[in-house]
CSV table of C-alpha atoms in Angstrom, one decimal:
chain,number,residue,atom,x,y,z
A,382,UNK,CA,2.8,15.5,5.2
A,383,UNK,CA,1.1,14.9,2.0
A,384,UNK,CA,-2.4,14.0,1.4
A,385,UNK,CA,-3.2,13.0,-2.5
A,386,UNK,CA,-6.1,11.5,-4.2
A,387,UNK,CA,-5.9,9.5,-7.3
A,388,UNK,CA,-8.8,11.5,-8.4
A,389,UNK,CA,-6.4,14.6,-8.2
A,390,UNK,CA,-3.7,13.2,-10.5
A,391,UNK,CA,-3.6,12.6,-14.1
A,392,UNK,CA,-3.0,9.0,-15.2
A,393,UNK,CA,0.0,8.4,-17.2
A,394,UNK,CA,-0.6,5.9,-20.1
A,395,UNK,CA,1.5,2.9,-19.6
A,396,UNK,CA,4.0,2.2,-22.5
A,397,UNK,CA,5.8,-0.9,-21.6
A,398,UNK,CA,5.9,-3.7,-24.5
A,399,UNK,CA,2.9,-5.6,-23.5
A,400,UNK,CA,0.7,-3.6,-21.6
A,401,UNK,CA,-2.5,-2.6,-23.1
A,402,UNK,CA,-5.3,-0.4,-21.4
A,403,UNK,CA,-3.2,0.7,-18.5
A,404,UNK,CA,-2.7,3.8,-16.0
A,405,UNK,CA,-0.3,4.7,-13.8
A,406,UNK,CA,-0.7,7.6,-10.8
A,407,UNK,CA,2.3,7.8,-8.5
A,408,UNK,CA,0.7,8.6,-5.5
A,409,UNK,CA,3.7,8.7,-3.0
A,410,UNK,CA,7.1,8.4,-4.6
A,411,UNK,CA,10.9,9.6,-5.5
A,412,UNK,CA,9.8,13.1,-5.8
A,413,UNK,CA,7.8,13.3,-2.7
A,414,UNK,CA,11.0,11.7,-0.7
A,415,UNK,CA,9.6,8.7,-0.3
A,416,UNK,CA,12.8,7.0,1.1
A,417,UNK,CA,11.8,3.3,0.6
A,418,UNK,CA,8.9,2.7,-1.6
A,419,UNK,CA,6.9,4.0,-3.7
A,420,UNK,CA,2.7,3.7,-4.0
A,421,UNK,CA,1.7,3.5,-7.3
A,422,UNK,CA,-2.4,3.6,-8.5
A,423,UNK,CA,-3.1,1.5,-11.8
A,424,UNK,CA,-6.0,1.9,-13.8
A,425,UNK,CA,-6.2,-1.4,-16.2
A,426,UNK,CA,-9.2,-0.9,-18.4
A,427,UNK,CA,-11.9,-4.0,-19.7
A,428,UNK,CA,-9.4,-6.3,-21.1
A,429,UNK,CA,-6.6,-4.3,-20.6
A,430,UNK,CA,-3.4,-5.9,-19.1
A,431,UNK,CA,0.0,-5.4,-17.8
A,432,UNK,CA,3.0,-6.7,-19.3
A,433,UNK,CA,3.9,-10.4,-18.8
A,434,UNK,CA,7.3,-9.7,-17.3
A,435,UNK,CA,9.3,-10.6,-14.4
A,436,UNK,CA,11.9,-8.1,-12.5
A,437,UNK,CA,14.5,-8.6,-9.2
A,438,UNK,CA,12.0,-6.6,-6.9
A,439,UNK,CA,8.9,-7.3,-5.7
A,440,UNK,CA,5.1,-5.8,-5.6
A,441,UNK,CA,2.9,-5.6,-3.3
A,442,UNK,CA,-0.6,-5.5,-4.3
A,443,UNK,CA,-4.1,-4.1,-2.7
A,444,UNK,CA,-7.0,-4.2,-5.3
A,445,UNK,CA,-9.6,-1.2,-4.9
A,446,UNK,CA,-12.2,-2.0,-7.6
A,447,UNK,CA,-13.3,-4.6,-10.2
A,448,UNK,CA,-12.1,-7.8,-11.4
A,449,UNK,CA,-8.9,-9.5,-12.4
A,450,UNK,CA,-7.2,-12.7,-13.2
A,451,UNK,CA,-3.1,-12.3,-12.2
A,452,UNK,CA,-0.6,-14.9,-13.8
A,453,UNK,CA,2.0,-16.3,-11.5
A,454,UNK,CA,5.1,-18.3,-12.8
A,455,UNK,CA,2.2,-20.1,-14.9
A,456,UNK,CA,-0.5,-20.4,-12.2
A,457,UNK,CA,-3.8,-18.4,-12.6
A,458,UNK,CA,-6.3,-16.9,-9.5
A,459,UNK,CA,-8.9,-14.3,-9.8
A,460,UNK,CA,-8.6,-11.7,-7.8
A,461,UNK,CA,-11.2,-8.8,-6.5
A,462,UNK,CA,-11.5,-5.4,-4.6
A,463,UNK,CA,-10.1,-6.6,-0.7
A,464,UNK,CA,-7.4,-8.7,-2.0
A,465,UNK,CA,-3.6,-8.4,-1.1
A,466,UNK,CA,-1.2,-10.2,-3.5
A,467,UNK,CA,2.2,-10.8,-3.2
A,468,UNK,CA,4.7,-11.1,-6.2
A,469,UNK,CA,8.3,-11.7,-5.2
A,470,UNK,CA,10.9,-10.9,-7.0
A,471,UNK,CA,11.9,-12.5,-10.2
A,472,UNK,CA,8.8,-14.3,-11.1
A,473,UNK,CA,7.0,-14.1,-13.9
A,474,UNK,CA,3.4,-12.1,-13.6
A,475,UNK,CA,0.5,-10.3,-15.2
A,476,UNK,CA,-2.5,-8.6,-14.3
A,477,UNK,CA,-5.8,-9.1,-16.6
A,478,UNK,CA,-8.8,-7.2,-16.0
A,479,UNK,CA,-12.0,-9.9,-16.6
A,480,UNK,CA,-14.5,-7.7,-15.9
A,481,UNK,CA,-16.9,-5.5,-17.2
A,482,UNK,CA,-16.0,-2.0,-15.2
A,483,UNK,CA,-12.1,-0.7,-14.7
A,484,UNK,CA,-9.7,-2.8,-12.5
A,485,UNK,CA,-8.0,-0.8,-10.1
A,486,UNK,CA,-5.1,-1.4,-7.7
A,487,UNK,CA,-2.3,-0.2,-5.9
A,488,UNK,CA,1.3,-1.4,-6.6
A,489,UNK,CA,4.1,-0.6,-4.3
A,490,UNK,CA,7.3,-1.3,-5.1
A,491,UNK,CA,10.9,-0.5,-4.0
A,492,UNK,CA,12.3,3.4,-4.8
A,493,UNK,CA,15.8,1.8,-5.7
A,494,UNK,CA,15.6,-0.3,-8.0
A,495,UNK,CA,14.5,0.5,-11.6
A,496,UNK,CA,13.9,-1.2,-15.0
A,497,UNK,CA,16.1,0.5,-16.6
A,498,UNK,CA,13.9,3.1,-18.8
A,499,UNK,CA,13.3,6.5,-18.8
A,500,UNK,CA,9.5,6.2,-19.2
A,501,UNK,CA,7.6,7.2,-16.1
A,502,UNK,CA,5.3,4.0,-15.5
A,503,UNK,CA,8.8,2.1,-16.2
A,504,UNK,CA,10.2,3.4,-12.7
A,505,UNK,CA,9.1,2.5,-9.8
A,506,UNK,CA,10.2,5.2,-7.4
A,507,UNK,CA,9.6,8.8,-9.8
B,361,UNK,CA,2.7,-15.7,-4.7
B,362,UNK,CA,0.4,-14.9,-1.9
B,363,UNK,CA,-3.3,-13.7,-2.1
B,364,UNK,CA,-5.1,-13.0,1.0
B,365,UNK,CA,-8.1,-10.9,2.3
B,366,UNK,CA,-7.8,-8.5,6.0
B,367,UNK,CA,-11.2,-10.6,7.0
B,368,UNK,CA,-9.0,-14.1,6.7
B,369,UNK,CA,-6.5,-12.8,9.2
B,370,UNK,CA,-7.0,-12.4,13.0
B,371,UNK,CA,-6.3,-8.9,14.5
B,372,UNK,CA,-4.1,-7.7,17.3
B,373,UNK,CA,-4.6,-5.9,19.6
B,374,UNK,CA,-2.1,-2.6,19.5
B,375,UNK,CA,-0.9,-2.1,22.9
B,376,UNK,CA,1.3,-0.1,22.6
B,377,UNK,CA,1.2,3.0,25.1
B,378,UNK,CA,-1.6,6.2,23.9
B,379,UNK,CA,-3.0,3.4,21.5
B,380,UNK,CA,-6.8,3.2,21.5
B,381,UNK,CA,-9.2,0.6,20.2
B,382,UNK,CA,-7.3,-0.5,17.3
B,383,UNK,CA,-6.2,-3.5,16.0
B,384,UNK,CA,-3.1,-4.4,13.5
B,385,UNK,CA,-3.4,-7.3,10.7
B,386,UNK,CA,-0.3,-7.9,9.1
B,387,UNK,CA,-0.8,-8.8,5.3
B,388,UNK,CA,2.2,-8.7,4.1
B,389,UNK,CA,5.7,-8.7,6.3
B,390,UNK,CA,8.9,-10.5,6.8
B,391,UNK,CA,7.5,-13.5,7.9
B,392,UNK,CA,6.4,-13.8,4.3
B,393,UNK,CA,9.7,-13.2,2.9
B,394,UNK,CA,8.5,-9.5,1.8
B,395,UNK,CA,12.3,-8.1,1.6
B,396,UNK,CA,11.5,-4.0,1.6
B,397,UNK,CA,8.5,-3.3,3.5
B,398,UNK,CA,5.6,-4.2,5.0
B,399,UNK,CA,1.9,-3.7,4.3
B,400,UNK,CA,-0.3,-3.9,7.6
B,401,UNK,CA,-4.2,-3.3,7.9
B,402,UNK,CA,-5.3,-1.2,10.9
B,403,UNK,CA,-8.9,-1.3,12.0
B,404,UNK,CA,-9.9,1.9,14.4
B,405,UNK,CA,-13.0,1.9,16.3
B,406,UNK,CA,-15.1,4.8,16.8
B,407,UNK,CA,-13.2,7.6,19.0
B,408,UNK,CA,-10.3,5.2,18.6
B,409,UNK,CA,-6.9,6.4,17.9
B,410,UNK,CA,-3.3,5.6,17.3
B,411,UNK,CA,0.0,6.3,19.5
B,412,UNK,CA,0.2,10.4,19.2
B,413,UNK,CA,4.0,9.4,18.4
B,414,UNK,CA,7.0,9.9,16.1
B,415,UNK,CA,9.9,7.7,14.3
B,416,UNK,CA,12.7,7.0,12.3
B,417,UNK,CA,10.9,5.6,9.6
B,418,UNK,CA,8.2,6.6,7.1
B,419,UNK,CA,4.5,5.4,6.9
B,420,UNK,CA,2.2,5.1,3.7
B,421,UNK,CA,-1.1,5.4,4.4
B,422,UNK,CA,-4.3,4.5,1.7
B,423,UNK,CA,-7.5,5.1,3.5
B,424,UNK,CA,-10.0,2.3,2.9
B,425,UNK,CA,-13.1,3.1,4.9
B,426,UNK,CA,-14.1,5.6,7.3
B,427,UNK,CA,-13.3,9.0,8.4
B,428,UNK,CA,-10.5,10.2,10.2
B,429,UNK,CA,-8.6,13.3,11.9
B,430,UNK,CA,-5.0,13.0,11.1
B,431,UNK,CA,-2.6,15.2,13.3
B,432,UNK,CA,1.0,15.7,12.2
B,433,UNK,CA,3.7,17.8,13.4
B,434,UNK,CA,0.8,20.0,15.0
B,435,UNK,CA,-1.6,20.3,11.9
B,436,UNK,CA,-4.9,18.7,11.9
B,437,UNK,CA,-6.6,17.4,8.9
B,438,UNK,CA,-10.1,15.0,7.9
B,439,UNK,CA,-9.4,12.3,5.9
B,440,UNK,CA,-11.5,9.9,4.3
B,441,UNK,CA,-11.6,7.0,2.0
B,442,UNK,CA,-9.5,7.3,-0.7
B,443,UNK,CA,-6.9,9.4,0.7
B,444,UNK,CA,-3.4,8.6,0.8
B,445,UNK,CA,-1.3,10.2,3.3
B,446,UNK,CA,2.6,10.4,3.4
B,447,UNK,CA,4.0,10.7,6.8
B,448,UNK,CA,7.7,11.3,6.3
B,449,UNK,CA,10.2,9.7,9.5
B,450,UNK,CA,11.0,11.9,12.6
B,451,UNK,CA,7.2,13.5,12.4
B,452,UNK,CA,4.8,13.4,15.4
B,453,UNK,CA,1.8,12.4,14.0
B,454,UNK,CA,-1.7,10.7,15.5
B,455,UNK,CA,-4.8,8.9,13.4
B,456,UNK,CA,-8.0,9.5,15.4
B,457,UNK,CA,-11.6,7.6,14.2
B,458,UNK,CA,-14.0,10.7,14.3
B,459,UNK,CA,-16.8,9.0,12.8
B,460,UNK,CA,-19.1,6.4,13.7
B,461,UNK,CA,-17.9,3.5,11.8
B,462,UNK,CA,-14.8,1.7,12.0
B,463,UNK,CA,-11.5,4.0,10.1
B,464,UNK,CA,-9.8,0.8,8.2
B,465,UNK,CA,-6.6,1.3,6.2
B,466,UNK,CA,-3.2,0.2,5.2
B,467,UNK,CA,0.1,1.1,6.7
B,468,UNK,CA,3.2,0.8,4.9
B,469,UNK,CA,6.5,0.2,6.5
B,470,UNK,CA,9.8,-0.5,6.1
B,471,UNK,CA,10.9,-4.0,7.4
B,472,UNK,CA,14.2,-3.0,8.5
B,473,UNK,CA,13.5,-0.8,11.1
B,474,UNK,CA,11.8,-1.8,14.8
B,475,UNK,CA,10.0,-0.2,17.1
B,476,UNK,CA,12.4,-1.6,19.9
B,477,UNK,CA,10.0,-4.2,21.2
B,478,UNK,CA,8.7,-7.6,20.8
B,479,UNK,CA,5.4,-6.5,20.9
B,480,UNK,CA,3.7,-7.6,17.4
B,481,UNK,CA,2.0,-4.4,16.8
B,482,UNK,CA,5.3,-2.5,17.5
B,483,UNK,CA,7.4,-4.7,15.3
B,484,UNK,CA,6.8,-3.0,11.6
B,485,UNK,CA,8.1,-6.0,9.2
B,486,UNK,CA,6.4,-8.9,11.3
């Protein structure tokens, strides 16, 4: 069993080509044997964002703190601490933080797949 | 893309046998095309507790509110809000509400595997 805070775990800056002001923890992932998916804690700082992109896997969302507006192939909600959100696969999304405090969330994804990069916040499962 | 909130969605019940007090909301699962796993929101009552059980597949656990004694292949440990907890598959392992508010968090699962009945809160992905 593992127990882990995000608290305990330093925050690895996101480099991906247009993603600004974010952190990634991997909180349960390849490493740990996670066999399916992988749980991943963003921090997304006051008009930070994550990369307008798309990719053949999916995320499942849970925000934990603040405020954000997330893109979805070209519509626009704002989303809060509470909210699930669902991306499928191949569609275009991003995650703004609007607010005045940090936007936080969990992100799982798939430990199979990857995009194809060997920076950290660029693979899902490690 | 789907956004929803825990309080929008009617619990169940979880009948399932050494199950106590707890109720299952599935946020995201197959029914919503999710094609890897499942995210589900469990709400414990006070000196509630889950199925002191064991299965093939992994759970991912992110506590949201509430305090908690997690037993797992015979170690006992307190969680609280803010944890995340790996249980790997094949594990015995038992969530018990020791405080006095409701224990709330999310449950990850695979969708592929089944507890073997057609009982919703046995049935991971739906």
């Amino acid at each position: 069993m593992l127990i882990r805070r995000a608290d305990q775990i330093s925050g690895v800056p996101m480099k991906m080509e247009g993603a600004s002001g974010v952190e990634m923890r991997m909180m349960v992932g390849r490493d740990d044997g996670a066999p399916n998916f992988a749980m991943r804690h963003f921090t997304v700082e006051p008009g930070g964002h994550s990369p307008r992109h798309q990719h053949n896997y999916e995320h499942e969302v849970y925000v934990l703190e603040g405020d954000a507006r997330v893109e979805h192939d070209g519509e626009i909600h704002d989303i809060s601490a509470g909210d699930i959100v669902f991306i499928e696969p191949n569609v275009l999304h991003q995650f703004t933080n609007i607010g005045q405090s940090d936007f936080k969330f969990l992100c799982l994804v798939p430990v199979s797949f990857d995009c194809g990069s060997d920076e950290p916040a660029r693979t899902p499962g490690s």
